[in-house]
mmCIF file of C-alpha atoms and ligand atoms in Angstrom:
data_model
loop_
_atom_site.group_PDB
_atom_site.id
_atom_site.type_symbol
_atom_site.label_atom_id
_atom_site.label_comp_id
_atom_site.label_asym_id
_atom_site.label_seq_id
_atom_site.Cartn_x
_atom_site.Cartn_y
_atom_site.Cartn_z
ATOM 1 C CA MET A 1 -30.549 -53.545 69.144
ATOM 2 C CA TRP A 2 -33.516 -54.551 71.248
ATOM 3 C CA TYR A 3 -33.240 -58.237 70.504
ATOM 4 C CA ASN A 4 -29.988 -58.387 72.492
ATOM 5 C CA PHE A 5 -32.426 -58.856 75.337
ATOM 6 C CA PHE A 6 -32.585 -62.469 74.147
ATOM 7 C CA GLY A 7 -28.819 -62.822 74.061
ATOM 8 C CA ASP A 8 -28.884 -65.908 76.258
ATOM 9 C CA PHE A 9 -30.602 -67.919 73.544
ATOM 10 C CA MET A 10 -28.251 -69.065 70.877
ATOM 11 C CA LEU A 11 -29.597 -68.749 67.344
ATOM 12 C CA ILE A 12 -28.923 -71.286 64.594
ATOM 13 C CA ASP A 13 -29.547 -70.425 60.958
ATOM 14 C CA THR A 14 -29.491 -73.826 59.232
ATOM 15 C CA HIS A 15 -29.365 -72.421 55.711
ATOM 16 C CA CYS A 16 -28.048 -69.175 54.290
ATOM 17 C CA HIS A 17 -25.817 -67.917 51.499
ATOM 18 C CA LEU A 18 -22.915 -65.715 52.488
ATOM 19 C CA GLY A 19 -21.598 -64.545 49.131
ATOM 20 C CA ARG A 20 -19.051 -61.737 49.275
ATOM 21 C CA GLU A 21 -20.871 -60.081 46.381
ATOM 22 C CA ASP A 22 -24.169 -60.009 48.241
ATOM 23 C CA TYR A 23 -23.047 -57.889 51.162
ATOM 24 C CA ASP A 24 -21.222 -54.575 51.516
ATOM 25 C CA ASN A 25 -19.600 -55.880 54.686
ATOM 26 C CA LEU A 26 -19.939 -59.626 55.031
ATOM 27 C CA ASP A 27 -17.638 -59.815 58.072
ATOM 28 C CA GLU A 28 -19.905 -57.437 59.960
ATOM 29 C CA VAL A 29 -22.960 -59.527 59.015
ATOM 30 C CA ILE A 30 -21.266 -62.631 60.430
ATOM 31 C CA LEU A 31 -20.085 -60.867 63.589
ATOM 32 C CA ASN A 32 -23.619 -59.579 64.210
ATOM 33 C CA MET A 33 -24.996 -63.114 64.364
ATOM 34 C CA ASN A 34 -25.439 -64.275 67.922
ATOM 35 C CA GLY A 35 -25.040 -67.947 67.110
ATOM 36 C CA ILE A 36 -24.262 -70.357 64.344
ATOM 37 C CA MET A 37 -24.868 -70.219 60.618
ATOM 38 C CA ILE A 38 -24.678 -72.922 57.996
ATOM 39 C CA ALA A 39 -23.629 -71.304 54.728
ATOM 40 C CA SER A 40 -24.491 -73.169 51.546
ATOM 41 C CA GLY A 41 -22.591 -73.128 48.286
ATOM 42 C CA CYS A 42 -24.325 -73.470 44.915
ATOM 43 C CA GLU A 43 -21.457 -73.832 42.403
ATOM 44 C CA ASP A 44 -17.644 -73.561 42.261
ATOM 45 C CA LYS A 45 -17.318 -69.914 43.249
ATOM 46 C CA THR A 46 -19.660 -70.018 46.246
ATOM 47 C CA ASN A 47 -18.379 -73.439 47.307
ATOM 48 C CA LYS A 48 -14.879 -71.948 47.507
ATOM 49 C CA GLU A 49 -16.222 -68.977 49.465
ATOM 50 C CA VAL A 50 -17.874 -71.345 51.938
ATOM 51 C CA LEU A 51 -14.576 -73.179 52.422
ATOM 52 C CA SER A 52 -12.770 -69.956 53.244
ATOM 53 C CA LEU A 53 -15.511 -68.760 55.629
ATOM 54 C CA VAL A 54 -15.543 -71.970 57.680
ATOM 55 C CA GLU A 55 -11.775 -71.618 58.081
ATOM 56 C CA LYS A 56 -12.056 -68.030 59.212
ATOM 57 C CA TYR A 57 -15.053 -68.125 61.573
ATOM 58 C CA ASP A 58 -15.738 -70.599 64.390
ATOM 59 C CA ASN A 59 -19.489 -70.031 64.180
ATOM 60 C CA VAL A 60 -19.777 -70.555 60.421
ATOM 61 C CA TYR A 61 -20.363 -74.103 59.184
ATOM 62 C CA GLY A 62 -20.753 -74.928 55.536
ATOM 63 C CA THR A 63 -22.325 -77.137 52.917
ATOM 64 C CA LEU A 64 -21.023 -77.715 49.403
ATOM 65 C CA GLY A 65 -23.186 -78.497 46.436
ATOM 66 C CA ILE A 66 -24.356 -77.756 42.927
ATOM 67 C CA HIS A 67 -27.731 -76.032 42.787
ATOM 68 C CA PRO A 68 -30.052 -77.084 39.932
ATOM 69 C CA GLU A 69 -29.907 -73.565 38.471
ATOM 70 C CA ASN A 70 -26.125 -73.825 38.148
ATOM 71 C CA ILE A 71 -25.766 -77.156 36.401
ATOM 72 C CA ASN A 72 -24.708 -75.649 33.084
ATOM 73 C CA SER A 73 -21.564 -74.059 34.472
ATOM 74 C CA ILE A 74 -19.994 -77.112 36.098
ATOM 75 C CA THR A 75 -17.254 -79.567 35.223
ATOM 76 C CA ASP A 76 -15.939 -82.800 36.730
ATOM 77 C CA GLU A 77 -13.669 -80.629 38.863
ATOM 78 C CA SER A 78 -16.791 -79.165 40.493
ATOM 79 C CA PHE A 79 -17.564 -82.596 41.920
ATOM 80 C CA GLU A 80 -13.935 -83.150 42.884
ATOM 81 C CA LEU A 81 -13.921 -79.881 44.841
ATOM 82 C CA ILE A 82 -16.962 -81.064 46.795
ATOM 83 C CA GLU A 83 -15.710 -84.598 47.383
ATOM 84 C CA LYS A 84 -12.215 -83.718 48.514
ATOM 85 C CA ASN A 85 -13.631 -81.429 51.227
ATOM 86 C CA LEU A 86 -16.265 -83.735 52.686
ATOM 87 C CA ASN A 87 -13.910 -84.919 55.412
ATOM 88 C CA ASN A 88 -13.638 -81.356 56.687
ATOM 89 C CA LYS A 89 -15.524 -81.420 60.021
ATOM 90 C CA LYS A 90 -17.013 -77.997 59.365
ATOM 91 C CA ILE A 91 -18.560 -79.086 56.071
ATOM 92 C CA VAL A 92 -21.710 -80.525 57.577
ATOM 93 C CA ALA A 93 -23.834 -81.411 54.538
ATOM 94 C CA ILE A 94 -24.099 -81.525 50.777
ATOM 95 C CA GLY A 95 -26.229 -78.690 49.480
ATOM 96 C CA GLU A 96 -27.835 -76.767 48.093
ATOM 97 C CA ILE A 97 -28.909 -79.502 45.698
ATOM 98 C CA GLY A 98 -32.189 -80.569 44.154
ATOM 99 C CA LEU A 99 -34.625 -79.993 41.320
ATOM 100 C CA ASP A 100 -36.116 -76.766 39.993
ATOM 101 C CA TYR A 101 -38.694 -76.890 37.193
ATOM 102 C CA HIS A 102 -39.838 -73.301 37.685
ATOM 103 C CA TYR A 103 -37.878 -71.706 34.844
ATOM 104 C CA THR A 104 -37.391 -74.674 32.572
ATOM 105 C CA LYS A 105 -38.425 -78.279 32.245
ATOM 106 C CA GLU A 106 -36.207 -78.834 29.245
ATOM 107 C CA ASN A 107 -33.265 -80.135 31.245
ATOM 108 C CA ILE A 108 -35.109 -82.351 33.713
ATOM 109 C CA ASP A 109 -33.025 -85.431 32.956
ATOM 110 C CA TYR A 110 -29.777 -83.551 33.425
ATOM 111 C CA GLN A 111 -31.051 -81.971 36.662
ATOM 112 C CA LYS A 112 -31.873 -85.423 37.982
ATOM 113 C CA GLU A 113 -28.472 -86.766 36.950
ATOM 114 C CA ILE A 114 -26.615 -84.000 38.835
ATOM 115 C CA PHE A 115 -28.891 -84.372 41.861
ATOM 116 C CA ILE A 116 -28.390 -88.135 41.979
ATOM 117 C CA ARG A 117 -24.633 -87.837 41.558
ATOM 118 C CA GLN A 118 -24.574 -85.675 44.701
ATOM 119 C CA LEU A 119 -26.902 -88.037 46.592
ATOM 120 C CA GLU A 120 -24.392 -90.784 45.859
ATOM 121 C CA LEU A 121 -21.683 -88.607 47.414
ATOM 122 C CA ALA A 122 -23.865 -88.016 50.473
ATOM 123 C CA LYS A 123 -24.340 -91.754 50.813
ATOM 124 C CA LYS A 124 -20.635 -92.510 50.364
ATOM 125 C CA TYR A 125 -19.550 -89.920 52.974
ATOM 126 C CA ASN A 126 -22.548 -90.306 55.267
ATOM 127 C CA LYS A 127 -23.529 -86.636 55.007
ATOM 128 C CA PRO A 128 -26.951 -85.022 55.337
ATOM 129 C CA ILE A 129 -28.273 -82.928 52.460
ATOM 130 C CA ILE A 130 -29.947 -79.557 51.998
ATOM 131 C CA VAL A 131 -32.594 -79.943 49.333
ATOM 132 C CA HIS A 132 -33.990 -77.312 47.012
ATOM 133 C CA SER A 133 -37.260 -78.325 45.357
ATOM 134 C CA ARG A 134 -39.291 -75.882 43.322
ATOM 135 C CA ASP A 135 -42.268 -77.011 41.249
ATOM 136 C CA ALA A 136 -40.717 -80.475 41.397
ATOM 137 C CA ILE A 137 -41.886 -81.978 44.667
ATOM 138 C CA LYS A 138 -43.006 -85.360 43.346
ATOM 139 C CA ASP A 139 -39.799 -86.066 41.433
ATOM 140 C CA THR A 140 -37.782 -84.888 44.432
ATOM 141 C CA TYR A 141 -39.653 -87.260 46.708
ATOM 142 C CA ASP A 142 -39.465 -90.205 44.288
ATOM 143 C CA ILE A 143 -35.692 -89.835 44.062
ATOM 144 C CA LEU A 144 -35.075 -89.244 47.778
ATOM 145 C CA LYS A 145 -37.139 -92.213 48.891
ATOM 146 C CA GLU A 146 -34.622 -94.471 47.134
ATOM 147 C CA TYR A 147 -31.859 -93.121 49.398
ATOM 148 C CA ASN A 148 -31.520 -93.576 53.108
ATOM 149 C CA LEU A 149 -30.335 -90.027 53.836
ATOM 150 C CA LYS A 150 -31.341 -87.173 56.130
ATOM 151 C CA GLY A 151 -31.324 -83.395 56.028
ATOM 152 C CA SER A 152 -33.536 -80.432 55.277
ATOM 153 C CA ILE A 153 -36.233 -79.911 52.656
ATOM 154 C CA HIS A 154 -35.295 -76.271 52.542
ATOM 155 C CA CYS A 155 -37.842 -73.452 52.119
ATOM 156 C CA PHE A 156 -40.613 -76.030 52.079
ATOM 157 C CA SER A 157 -43.535 -74.935 49.914
ATOM 158 C CA SER A 158 -45.642 -78.025 49.265
ATOM 159 C CA SER A 159 -48.540 -79.556 51.214
ATOM 160 C CA PHE A 160 -48.885 -80.856 54.770
ATOM 161 C CA GLU A 161 -49.277 -84.389 53.369
ATOM 162 C CA MET A 162 -46.005 -84.114 51.443
ATOM 163 C CA ALA A 163 -44.269 -82.704 54.524
ATOM 164 C CA LYS A 164 -45.358 -85.814 56.441
ATOM 165 C CA GLU A 165 -44.043 -88.064 53.655
ATOM 166 C CA PHE A 166 -40.632 -86.394 53.716
ATOM 167 C CA ILE A 167 -40.511 -86.659 57.503
ATOM 168 C CA LYS A 168 -41.346 -90.370 57.223
ATOM 169 C CA ILE A 169 -38.339 -90.989 54.997
ATOM 170 C CA GLY A 170 -35.986 -89.137 57.361
ATOM 171 C CA TYR A 171 -36.094 -85.439 56.521
ATOM 172 C CA LYS A 172 -36.815 -82.260 58.448
ATOM 173 C CA ILE A 173 -38.855 -79.383 57.091
ATOM 174 C CA GLY A 174 -36.915 -76.150 56.559
ATOM 175 C CA VAL A 175 -38.915 -72.976 57.209
ATOM 176 C CA GLY A 176 -37.880 -69.347 56.987
ATOM 177 C CA GLY A 177 -38.888 -65.785 56.296
ATOM 178 C CA THR A 178 -41.845 -66.649 54.090
ATOM 179 C CA LEU A 179 -43.641 -67.732 57.286
ATOM 180 C CA THR A 180 -43.888 -64.088 58.295
ATOM 181 C CA PHE A 181 -45.448 -62.909 55.024
ATOM 182 C CA LYS A 182 -49.105 -61.904 54.976
ATOM 183 C CA ASN A 183 -50.016 -64.251 52.110
ATOM 184 C CA SER A 184 -48.361 -67.332 53.571
ATOM 185 C CA SER A 185 -51.270 -69.010 55.337
ATOM 186 C CA LYS A 186 -50.509 -72.358 53.681
ATOM 187 C CA ILE A 187 -47.043 -72.799 55.173
ATOM 188 C CA GLN A 188 -48.255 -71.275 58.456
ATOM 189 C CA GLU A 189 -50.944 -73.972 58.697
ATOM 190 C CA ILE A 190 -48.344 -76.653 57.970
ATOM 191 C CA VAL A 191 -46.096 -75.357 60.761
ATOM 192 C CA LYS A 192 -49.048 -75.330 63.158
ATOM 193 C CA LYS A 193 -49.751 -78.987 62.412
ATOM 194 C CA LEU A 194 -46.205 -80.378 62.371
ATOM 195 C CA ASP A 195 -44.243 -81.359 65.457
ATOM 196 C CA LEU A 196 -41.789 -78.652 66.479
ATOM 197 C CA LYS A 197 -39.029 -81.266 66.470
ATOM 198 C CA ASP A 198 -39.505 -81.811 62.712
ATOM 199 C CA LEU A 199 -38.701 -78.201 61.846
ATOM 200 C CA LEU A 200 -35.395 -76.594 60.946
ATOM 201 C CA LEU A 201 -35.184 -72.813 61.007
ATOM 202 C CA GLU A 202 -33.383 -71.011 58.203
ATOM 203 C CA THR A 203 -33.123 -67.552 56.679
ATOM 204 C CA ASP A 204 -31.940 -68.381 53.127
ATOM 205 C CA SER A 205 -30.116 -65.041 53.332
ATOM 206 C CA PRO A 206 -29.698 -62.831 51.375
ATOM 207 C CA TYR A 207 -33.181 -63.769 50.088
ATOM 208 C CA LEU A 208 -36.648 -64.058 51.690
ATOM 209 C CA THR A 209 -36.215 -61.415 54.363
ATOM 210 C CA PRO A 210 -38.777 -61.825 57.151
ATOM 211 C CA GLU A 211 -41.088 -59.123 58.396
ATOM 212 C CA PRO A 212 -40.508 -56.502 59.741
ATOM 213 C CA PHE A 213 -37.551 -56.126 57.340
ATOM 214 C CA ARG A 214 -39.113 -57.456 54.144
ATOM 215 C CA GLY A 215 -37.643 -55.603 51.170
ATOM 216 C CA LYS A 216 -34.199 -55.287 52.746
ATOM 217 C CA ARG A 217 -31.342 -57.724 52.274
ATOM 218 C CA ASN A 218 -31.686 -60.692 54.590
ATOM 219 C CA VAL A 219 -29.044 -61.546 57.201
ATOM 220 C CA PRO A 220 -28.626 -64.666 59.381
ATOM 221 C CA SER A 221 -29.448 -62.782 62.610
ATOM 222 C CA ASN A 222 -33.008 -62.378 61.252
ATOM 223 C CA ILE A 223 -33.470 -66.035 62.171
ATOM 224 C CA TYR A 224 -34.713 -64.518 65.412
ATOM 225 C CA TYR A 225 -37.853 -63.280 63.624
ATOM 226 C CA VAL A 226 -38.440 -66.691 62.084
ATOM 227 C CA ALA A 227 -38.205 -68.297 65.535
ATOM 228 C CA LEU A 228 -40.534 -65.673 66.987
ATOM 229 C CA LYS A 229 -43.124 -66.394 64.272
ATOM 230 C CA VAL A 230 -42.884 -70.138 64.884
ATOM 231 C CA ALA A 231 -43.448 -69.513 68.605
ATOM 232 C CA GLU A 232 -46.560 -67.484 67.775
ATOM 233 C CA LEU A 233 -47.923 -70.143 65.389
ATOM 234 C CA LYS A 234 -47.229 -72.988 67.813
ATOM 235 C CA ASN A 235 -48.551 -70.959 70.717
ATOM 236 C CA THR A 236 -45.415 -71.560 72.723
ATOM 237 C CA SER A 237 -42.408 -69.626 74.012
ATOM 238 C CA LEU A 238 -39.429 -68.452 72.012
ATOM 239 C CA GLU A 239 -37.243 -70.376 74.447
ATOM 240 C CA GLU A 240 -39.080 -73.630 73.678
ATOM 241 C CA VAL A 241 -38.785 -73.044 69.909
ATOM 242 C CA LEU A 242 -35.065 -72.343 70.128
ATOM 243 C CA THR A 243 -34.376 -75.237 72.497
ATOM 244 C CA VAL A 244 -36.167 -77.797 70.329
ATOM 245 C CA THR A 245 -35.096 -76.539 66.892
ATOM 246 C CA ASN A 246 -31.493 -76.013 68.002
ATOM 247 C CA ASN A 247 -31.389 -79.609 69.184
ATOM 248 C CA THR A 248 -32.763 -80.792 65.861
ATOM 249 C CA ALA A 249 -30.194 -78.711 63.986
ATOM 250 C CA LYS A 250 -27.321 -80.023 66.122
ATOM 251 C CA GLU A 251 -28.419 -83.617 65.632
ATOM 252 C CA GLU A 252 -29.169 -83.310 61.956
ATOM 253 C CA PHE A 253 -25.890 -81.649 61.023
ATOM 254 C CA ASP A 254 -23.651 -83.017 63.772
ATOM 255 C CA LEU A 255 -22.766 -79.511 64.899
ATOM 256 C CA ILE A 256 -20.086 -79.440 67.548
ATOM 257 C CA VAL A 257 -21.135 -76.456 69.672
HETATM 258 NI NI1 NI B 1 -30.846 -71.298 49.459
#
């Protein structure tokens, strides 16, 4: 592959999903990643998969959480599974958690309750969080500003002003494959205006595949194309983007690399 030319630069994908069901050969996908990935769980099944992957692979770190789309399938044991593994050094955050009003607003109160319950865990165990917020940015912000936490506002899709507000209360802005899409001028403009040090790069694999592979299943090694796009937008070198964003990722998630 031609991008092996850049083999000296370690890549860090700060947010992906590595479900066994999503890939024909997940082990190959992981072995093809020249760097570190942070795999996020979304409910019991994927949280358990994350736990087994971080055991198996040195370069896979994990986060455990209950995604707002999965709140109907959980029990108290779901929270116990998360809590009892938060002392595992390779579980670096709670996530993917948050609010999603895209498909339904009927369960807003319950979404908030589950989100807050996990923020309390993050506070208790001093863990960063990976936040999903879709069509719910104001409620997400209003809740997070009551907590003194840090982490990533993953796949950020709101305004520059909101990005600044989240940064002010301690968060980094997660950006990924959507940056490379033709119709994504809004998030491109935001990236141009933000400080490089406030960005976290992510693929959200297997979703949101960047160009030139849009339409195919996303893999963590495609983080290279996200970094390349950020370099283009910031008018700087790939090396600078990787140096700065890798440092942010290491600090934010306490990665021991
Ligand atoms: Ni995700």
